XYZ file of C-alpha atoms in Angstrom:
372
model
C -69.277 56.006 -47.752
C -69.835 58.834 -45.303
C -70.132 56.379 -42.366
C -66.738 54.858 -43.090
C -64.840 58.188 -42.987
C -62.479 58.491 -39.940
C -63.908 61.857 -39.006
C -67.331 60.334 -38.909
C -65.954 57.585 -36.677
C -64.608 60.130 -34.204
C -67.871 61.948 -34.215
C -69.666 58.724 -33.478
C -67.371 57.929 -30.529
C -67.865 61.431 -29.151
C -71.593 61.082 -29.550
C -71.509 57.686 -27.839
C -69.836 59.287 -24.839
C -72.532 61.909 -24.793
C -75.178 59.183 -24.895
C -73.500 57.504 -21.916
C -73.693 60.784 -19.994
C -77.319 61.123 -20.963
C -78.020 57.645 -19.668
C -76.172 58.345 -16.409
C -78.072 61.552 -15.822
C -81.300 60.005 -17.142
C -82.239 63.446 -18.413
C -82.259 64.890 -21.822
C -78.934 66.612 -22.374
C -78.122 68.183 -25.644
C -74.938 67.497 -27.492
C -73.609 70.971 -26.672
C -73.988 70.488 -22.876
C -72.480 67.047 -23.065
C -69.315 68.314 -24.650
C -69.003 71.108 -22.080
C -69.328 68.615 -19.229
C -66.625 66.436 -20.709
C -64.375 69.446 -21.115
C -64.942 70.393 -17.447
C -64.028 66.869 -16.341
C -60.841 66.983 -18.380
C -59.985 70.392 -16.913
C -60.529 69.082 -13.382
C -58.229 66.141 -14.065
C -55.575 68.478 -15.446
C -55.898 70.737 -12.389
C -55.498 67.759 -10.056
C -52.365 66.674 -11.929
C -50.979 70.204 -11.721
C -51.696 70.347 -7.967
C -49.919 67.036 -7.455
C -46.918 68.309 -9.414
C -46.879 71.510 -7.342
C -47.018 69.508 -4.105
C -44.116 67.355 -5.268
C -42.127 70.464 -6.173
C -42.865 72.013 -2.762
C -41.751 68.827 -1.002
C -38.514 68.812 -3.005
C -37.918 72.477 -2.133
C -38.531 71.779 1.572
C -36.067 68.885 1.483
C -33.470 71.100 -0.194
C -34.025 73.810 2.435
C -33.616 71.271 5.250
C -30.380 70.007 3.710
C -29.088 73.582 3.404
C -29.990 74.297 7.051
C -28.188 71.137 8.184
C -25.091 72.140 6.202
C -25.195 75.634 7.740
C -25.516 74.156 11.248
C -22.530 71.874 10.623
C -20.484 74.838 9.384
C -21.447 76.860 12.474
C -20.450 73.973 14.768
C -17.085 73.681 13.012
C -16.529 77.440 13.383
C -17.408 77.281 17.101
C -14.986 74.377 17.625
C -12.221 76.314 15.855
C -12.915 79.388 18.011
C -12.807 77.273 21.190
C -9.485 75.733 20.161
C -8.053 79.179 19.408
C -9.220 80.525 22.787
C -7.674 77.553 24.595
C -4.365 78.123 22.808
C -4.471 81.834 23.690
C -5.217 81.028 27.350
C -2.311 78.560 27.480
C 0.030 81.165 25.970
C -1.141 83.766 28.505
C -0.590 81.325 31.394
C 2.931 80.550 30.153
C 3.698 84.276 29.885
C 2.384 84.864 33.421
C 4.529 82.017 34.785
C 7.612 83.429 33.050
C 6.884 86.895 34.467
C 6.457 85.465 37.978
C 9.753 83.568 37.695
C 11.523 86.737 36.522
C 10.021 88.713 39.419
C 11.138 86.053 41.921
C 14.667 86.089 40.491
C 14.760 89.895 40.711
C 13.548 89.783 44.327
C 16.211 87.202 45.222
C 18.906 89.341 43.592
C 17.681 92.422 45.492
C 17.697 90.495 48.789
C 21.234 89.247 48.128
C 22.383 92.789 47.344
C 20.750 94.116 50.526
C 22.351 91.372 52.631
C 25.769 92.062 51.133
C 25.387 95.794 51.745
C 24.369 95.136 55.348
C 27.357 92.846 55.829
C 29.709 95.476 54.436
C 28.183 98.161 56.676
C 28.425 95.896 59.693
C 32.046 95.124 58.903
C 32.786 98.829 58.588
C 31.149 99.597 61.928
C 32.451 96.552 63.760
C 35.218 94.637 62.028
C 35.500 90.954 62.759
C 37.619 88.008 61.713
C 36.553 86.432 58.407
C 38.220 83.107 59.048
C 41.155 83.834 56.761
C 44.643 82.931 57.878
C 46.032 86.435 57.226
C 43.607 88.132 59.603
C 44.159 85.470 62.263
C 47.910 85.927 62.064
C 47.537 89.667 62.491
C 45.315 89.165 65.525
C 47.734 86.638 67.006
C 50.585 89.112 66.575
C 48.544 91.833 68.258
C 47.690 89.465 71.134
C 51.360 88.549 71.560
C 52.307 92.221 71.682
C 49.605 92.864 74.269
C 50.806 89.890 76.337
C 54.377 91.193 76.245
C 53.206 94.620 77.350
C 51.153 93.050 80.156
C 54.143 90.968 81.287
C 56.329 94.079 81.352
C 53.676 95.913 83.354
C 53.369 92.956 85.739
C 57.132 92.842 86.226
C 57.156 96.544 86.973
C 54.265 96.102 89.397
C 56.040 93.170 91.095
C 59.164 95.243 91.476
C 57.100 98.059 92.948
C 55.359 95.617 95.283
C 58.665 94.152 96.421
C 59.902 97.631 97.095
C 56.714 98.385 99.002
C 57.030 95.139 100.977
C 60.567 95.968 101.784
C 59.373 99.343 102.908
C 56.780 97.610 105.061
C 53.587 97.287 102.998
C 50.560 95.728 104.583
C 48.091 93.051 103.782
C 46.452 95.121 101.082
C 49.473 94.730 98.832
C 49.531 90.987 99.411
C 45.900 90.814 98.396
C 46.691 92.702 95.261
C 49.480 90.277 94.487
C 47.177 87.307 95.027
C 44.527 88.847 92.854
C 46.999 89.522 90.124
C 48.310 85.972 90.312
C 44.767 84.649 90.049
C 44.072 86.959 87.136
C 47.229 85.769 85.418
C 46.157 82.158 85.848
C 42.704 82.975 84.479
C 44.227 84.791 81.528
C 46.478 81.827 80.784
C 43.491 79.472 80.887
C 41.526 81.797 78.617
C 44.427 81.994 76.197
C 44.647 78.208 76.089
C 40.910 77.997 75.468
C 41.181 80.612 72.739
C 44.004 78.699 71.068
C 41.962 75.485 71.153
C 38.946 77.282 69.740
C 41.036 78.836 66.984
C 42.400 75.413 66.031
C 38.869 74.031 65.902
C 37.724 76.982 63.826
C 40.575 76.473 61.364
C 39.458 72.858 60.900
C 35.850 73.922 60.180
C 34.532 74.734 56.678
C 34.009 78.183 55.221
C 30.292 77.759 55.858
C 30.901 78.180 59.636
C 32.313 81.705 59.261
C 29.262 83.275 60.817
C 29.479 81.033 63.903
C 33.179 81.780 64.266
C 32.521 85.471 64.010
C 29.896 85.258 66.720
C 32.214 83.236 68.986
C 35.073 85.641 68.435
C 32.786 88.558 69.150
C 31.696 86.859 72.362
C 35.316 86.214 73.293
C 36.196 89.824 72.608
C 33.284 90.932 74.740
C 34.388 88.570 77.522
C 37.927 89.887 77.312
C 36.656 93.433 77.410
C 34.497 92.595 80.396
C 37.420 90.908 82.150
C 39.659 93.863 81.430
C 36.966 96.150 82.738
C 36.643 94.029 85.868
C 40.395 94.098 86.383
C 40.459 97.823 85.908
C 37.571 98.172 88.299
C 39.314 96.070 90.957
C 42.535 97.997 90.580
C 40.682 101.253 90.685
C 38.772 100.129 93.762
C 42.024 99.128 95.459
C 43.762 102.324 94.393
C 41.091 104.993 94.586
C 37.508 104.724 95.715
C 36.836 108.048 94.045
C 37.142 106.548 90.554
C 33.999 104.400 90.997
C 31.802 107.048 89.462
C 33.995 107.249 86.380
C 33.891 103.479 85.923
C 30.136 103.453 86.256
C 29.909 106.168 83.673
C 32.129 104.178 81.325
C 30.000 101.095 81.859
C 26.880 103.092 81.185
C 28.425 104.497 78.038
C 29.371 101.019 76.879
C 25.905 99.730 77.650
C 24.434 102.659 75.792
C 26.685 101.919 72.835
C 25.609 98.285 72.892
C 21.969 99.322 73.097
C 22.469 101.719 70.214
C 24.051 98.952 68.166
C 21.159 96.630 68.967
C 18.667 99.344 68.030
C 20.480 99.924 64.746
C 20.382 96.208 64.001
C 16.656 96.112 64.804
C 16.062 99.125 62.569
C 17.927 97.417 59.741
C 15.821 94.288 60.219
C 12.660 96.424 60.200
C 13.831 98.085 56.989
C 14.371 94.652 55.435
C 10.879 93.600 56.503
C 9.418 96.798 55.041
C 11.226 96.147 51.762
C 9.847 92.600 51.684
C 6.319 93.903 52.344
C 6.672 96.451 49.549
C 7.828 93.725 47.157
C 4.864 91.560 48.123
C 2.456 94.468 47.585
C 3.966 95.118 44.160
C 3.578 91.427 43.251
C -0.062 91.490 44.335
C -0.742 94.640 42.307
C 0.847 93.071 39.228
C -1.211 89.903 39.663
C -4.417 91.951 39.968
C -3.560 93.894 36.808
C -2.899 90.649 34.933
C -6.223 89.206 36.101
C -8.048 92.343 34.933
C -6.351 92.122 31.533
C -7.377 88.458 31.225
C -10.984 89.320 32.091
C -11.014 92.095 29.485
C -9.627 89.727 26.847
C -12.268 87.123 27.705
C -15.018 89.742 27.427
C -13.683 90.856 24.047
C -13.604 87.243 22.836
C -17.181 86.718 24.024
C -18.277 89.881 22.212
C -16.547 88.669 19.047
C -18.318 85.301 19.365
C -21.651 87.094 19.802
C -20.938 89.236 16.750
C -20.102 86.122 14.727
C -23.341 84.467 15.869
C -25.322 87.580 14.927
C -23.669 87.647 11.508
C -24.520 83.972 10.978
C -28.137 84.601 11.978
C -28.371 87.568 9.630
C -26.958 85.469 6.797
C -29.490 82.722 7.525
C -32.327 85.246 7.551
C -31.135 86.735 4.270
C -30.929 83.269 2.727
C -34.435 82.444 3.947
C -35.755 85.716 2.559
C -34.087 85.021 -0.786
C -35.570 81.524 -0.830
C -39.019 82.905 -0.011
C -38.680 85.481 -2.768
C -37.647 82.752 -5.201
C -40.634 80.642 -4.153
C -42.963 83.599 -4.594
C -41.508 84.284 -8.026
C -41.939 80.625 -8.960
C -45.525 80.665 -7.728
C -46.220 83.831 -9.682
C -44.709 82.278 -12.787
C -46.791 79.141 -12.255
C -49.913 81.229 -11.789
C -49.127 83.149 -14.950
C -48.568 79.879 -16.773
C -51.857 78.554 -15.407
C -53.628 81.707 -16.514
C -52.087 81.355 -19.948
C -53.130 77.700 -20.030
C -56.674 78.637 -18.999
C -56.876 81.257 -21.711
C -55.589 78.799 -24.278
C -58.068 76.187 -23.071
C -60.914 78.666 -23.289
C -59.897 79.573 -26.806
C -59.659 75.901 -27.690
C -63.086 75.285 -26.156
C -64.590 78.104 -28.148
C -63.026 76.747 -31.322
C -64.281 73.255 -30.498
C -67.763 74.560 -29.804
C -67.776 76.329 -33.141
C -66.581 73.161 -34.835
C -69.251 71.133 -33.034
C -71.954 73.531 -34.100
C -70.765 73.261 -37.663
C -70.685 69.471 -37.362
C -74.202 69.415 -35.902
C -75.444 71.535 -38.734
C -73.766 69.200 -41.195
C -75.257 66.166 -39.432
C -78.687 67.722 -39.460
C -78.303 68.385 -43.123
C -77.087 64.829 -43.708
C -80.009 63.377 -41.714
C -82.426 65.491 -43.694
C -80.842 64.292 -46.907
C -80.977 60.666 -45.777
C -84.614 61.108 -44.767
């Protein structure tokens, strides 16, 4: 009856395993050592399983870390792309602002030049009035010319009467020469008047854009008339008095000096205009340099901000890695503690099993003695 009990069956199977170990070792091993060896084998198997589980867990953790790193890299790339787009937009806005400023500066310069030209024209008109091509001014000049012609005709008639009186009194060849010269001068004046009338008609037919050319032509005509009048006066003075030559020369010199002074004033005005243009150009260059410096400073600030962002990202990554390492260490410590607890429990179980085995052996010995 005792052999059929299930506990006895288990004992027999355990003892059969011990006999197998004894046969493998081919030495005499007691039942106590056999059980300890089996327990060691089981512990080794359990340790191997635990190591495999730990390796699998470590692999899973590494994969998770790699995935997190990839996600962080993608986020950083997206942030960099956004920053680049923002910088491009800012640069485009700055370029547009610079273009607008340049256009405004050019418009201001053009307005200043126009104002300067108008002021010069007004000054020139004040110093030396000329015909503007308007019909009113031309009519006034024509009336003045007609009055001058009438005065000249009256003077010529008086001179002719005087010459006739002188001829009657017995004037010589000198008076005849004077008469011839005066007749020639009259013919020349008539031709000049005809030419002037033709030129005036042509000028009236021209557009308002040719006002400057007309002014120059009229100035030239006035100068020619003045020169002709001077020549006539000189001839008359030479015929009348040789002593007045010095006075005429002085007048000519004065006129030449006046003309030279006018030319010098015009040159000075042109130089002033050139100086103003140079000053404007220098101001434009200074403004451009200042704008370039501002752009460089902005770029440097943006680069510093990018560097700061990169440093912040690196610090965050380092902190995350440190946290992960701390978590891993904590997990390892917990696993070690669990292993220690398992070892203690196993040792306690082994001790209990050994005690039970000893009791069983004693019972078996007693049973064998009884059977004997």
